[in-house]
Amino acid sequence: MSPSDALRLKLANGDYVKVYIDLGSVVMIIRISGDIALGTLWVPRQARTVDGKRINALLTDSTEELGGGSVINSTRVKIYKIEYRRLKFFI
């Protein structure tokens, strides 16, 4: 996430956030970088989220109007800070 977006949303590096669309949500840890464009949230395609989901949980099966490809690079999401505790299991 860009520093300007993080400031606007009152987020800091390491904050837990919920990223969501109408169809689903994931929990992630925010990283702020000047290399990310304003209004952009970048996530590696192979990412597994804090709550164990794949980033595909935020994708629809619709296609881009231009070219008919996947919407993986243009999905609009909402994001907000959350309190989150990882559960630790001991065996």
C-alpha positions as a LaTeX table, in Angstrom:
\begin{tabular}{lrrr}
\hline
Residue & $x$ (\AA) & $y$ (\AA) & $z$ (\AA) \\
\hline
Met1 & 0.00 & 0.00 & 0.00 \\
Ser2 & 1.23 & 3.51 & $-0.71$ \\
Pro3 & 2.22 & 5.76 & 2.18 \\
Ser4 & $-0.53$ & 8.26 & 1.23 \\
Asp5 & $-3.24$ & 5.58 & 1.28 \\
Ala6 & $-1.95$ & 4.24 & 4.60 \\
Leu7 & $-2.01$ & 7.72 & 6.11 \\
Arg8 & $-5.56$ & 8.33 & 4.86 \\
Leu9 & $-6.72$ & 5.02 & 6.33 \\
Lys10 & $-4.67$ & 5.48 & 9.54 \\
Leu11 & $-2.71$ & 2.28 & 8.92 \\
Ala12 & 0.87 & 1.47 & 9.91 \\
Asn13 & 3.27 & $-1.26$ & 8.81 \\
Gly14 & 2.32 & $-4.50$ & 10.52 \\
Asp15 & $-1.33$ & $-3.61$ & 11.16 \\
Tyr16 & $-3.85$ & $-6.38$ & 10.60 \\
Val17 & $-6.48$ & $-5.46$ & 8.05 \\
Lys18 & $-9.60$ & $-7.04$ & 6.64 \\
Val19 & $-9.69$ & $-6.82$ & 2.84 \\
Tyr20 & $-13.09$ & $-7.56$ & 1.40 \\
Ile21 & $-15.57$ & $-7.51$ & $-1.45$ \\
Asp22 & $-19.24$ & $-8.49$ & $-1.32$ \\
Leu23 & $-18.35$ & $-12.15$ & $-1.96$ \\
Gly24 & $-15.67$ & $-12.68$ & 0.67 \\
Ser25 & $-12.89$ & $-11.36$ & 2.85 \\
Val26 & $-9.35$ & $-12.12$ & 3.97 \\
Val27 & $-7.15$ & $-10.99$ & 6.84 \\
Met28 & $-3.73$ & $-9.63$ & 5.91 \\
Ile29 & $-0.83$ & $-7.74$ & 7.44 \\
Ile30 & $-0.30$ & $-4.37$ & 5.79 \\
Arg31 & 3.05 & $-3.36$ & 4.34 \\
Ile32 & 3.63 & 0.22 & 3.25 \\
Ser33 & 5.93 & 1.04 & 0.35 \\
Gly34 & 6.70 & 4.06 & $-1.77$ \\
Asp35 & 6.96 & 1.63 & $-4.71$ \\
Ile36 & 3.18 & 1.06 & $-4.71$ \\
Ala37 & 0.96 & 3.44 & $-6.71$ \\
Leu38 & $-1.67$ & 5.55 & $-4.98$ \\
Gly39 & $-4.98$ & 3.66 & $-4.78$ \\
Thr40 & $-3.32$ & 0.28 & $-5.27$ \\
Leu41 & $-3.12$ & $-2.68$ & $-2.93$ \\
Trp42 & $-0.55$ & $-5.15$ & $-4.22$ \\
Val43 & $-0.63$ & $-8.79$ & $-3.16$ \\
Pro44 & 1.51 & $-11.60$ & $-4.57$ \\
Arg45 & $-0.68$ & $-13.98$ & $-6.56$ \\
Gln46 & 0.51 & $-17.00$ & $-4.59$ \\
Ala47 & $-0.12$ & $-15.30$ & $-1.24$ \\
Arg48 & $-1.77$ & $-17.13$ & 1.61 \\
Thr49 & $-3.54$ & $-14.73$ & 3.94 \\
Val50 & $-3.21$ & $-14.58$ & 7.74 \\
Asp51 & $-6.52$ & $-16.42$ & 8.08 \\
Gly52 & $-5.29$ & $-19.22$ & 5.80 \\
Lys53 & $-7.14$ & $-18.30$ & 2.63 \\
Arg54 & $-5.80$ & $-17.73$ & $-0.86$ \\
Ile55 & $-6.14$ & $-14.30$ & $-2.44$ \\
Asn56 & $-8.63$ & $-15.87$ & $-4.88$ \\
Ala57 & $-11.24$ & $-15.45$ & $-2.13$ \\
Leu58 & $-11.46$ & $-11.85$ & $-3.37$ \\
Leu59 & $-11.96$ & $-12.64$ & $-7.04$ \\
Thr60 & $-15.13$ & $-13.04$ & $-9.03$ \\
Asp61 & $-15.40$ & $-15.26$ & $-12.09$ \\
Ser62 & $-16.10$ & $-12.24$ & $-14.30$ \\
Thr63 & $-13.65$ & $-11.18$ & $-17.01$ \\
Glu64 & $-12.12$ & $-7.90$ & $-18.11$ \\
Glu65 & $-14.02$ & $-5.99$ & $-20.79$ \\
Leu66 & $-10.76$ & $-5.34$ & $-22.64$ \\
Gly67 & $-9.20$ & $-8.65$ & $-23.62$ \\
Gly68 & $-11.51$ & $-10.93$ & $-21.63$ \\
Gly69 & $-8.84$ & $-11.88$ & $-19.10$ \\
Ser70 & $-9.02$ & $-12.49$ & $-15.38$ \\
Val71 & $-9.94$ & $-9.65$ & $-13.04$ \\
Ile72 & $-7.01$ & $-10.50$ & $-10.75$ \\
Asn73 & $-5.27$ & $-7.21$ & $-11.58$ \\
Ser74 & $-8.29$ & $-4.94$ & $-11.28$ \\
Thr75 & $-10.49$ & $-6.12$ & $-8.42$ \\
Arg76 & $-11.75$ & $-3.22$ & $-6.31$ \\
Val77 & $-11.60$ & $-3.99$ & $-2.60$ \\
Lys78 & $-12.42$ & $-2.30$ & 0.68 \\
Ile79 & $-10.02$ & $-2.37$ & 3.58 \\
Tyr80 & $-10.08$ & $-1.55$ & 7.27 \\
Lys81 & $-7.90$ & $-2.12$ & 10.33 \\
Ile82 & $-8.84$ & $-4.91$ & 12.72 \\
Glu83 & $-7.58$ & $-6.42$ & 15.95 \\
Tyr84 & $-6.47$ & $-9.96$ & 15.24 \\
Arg85 & $-4.84$ & $-12.64$ & 17.35 \\
Arg86 & $-3.24$ & $-15.67$ & 15.79 \\
Leu87 & $-4.00$ & $-18.85$ & 17.65 \\
Lys88 & $-0.98$ & $-20.97$ & 18.48 \\
Phe89 & $-1.32$ & $-24.70$ & 18.67 \\
Phe90 & 1.14 & $-26.89$ & 20.49 \\
Ile91 & 1.50 & $-30.58$ & 19.83 \\
\hline
\end{tabular}
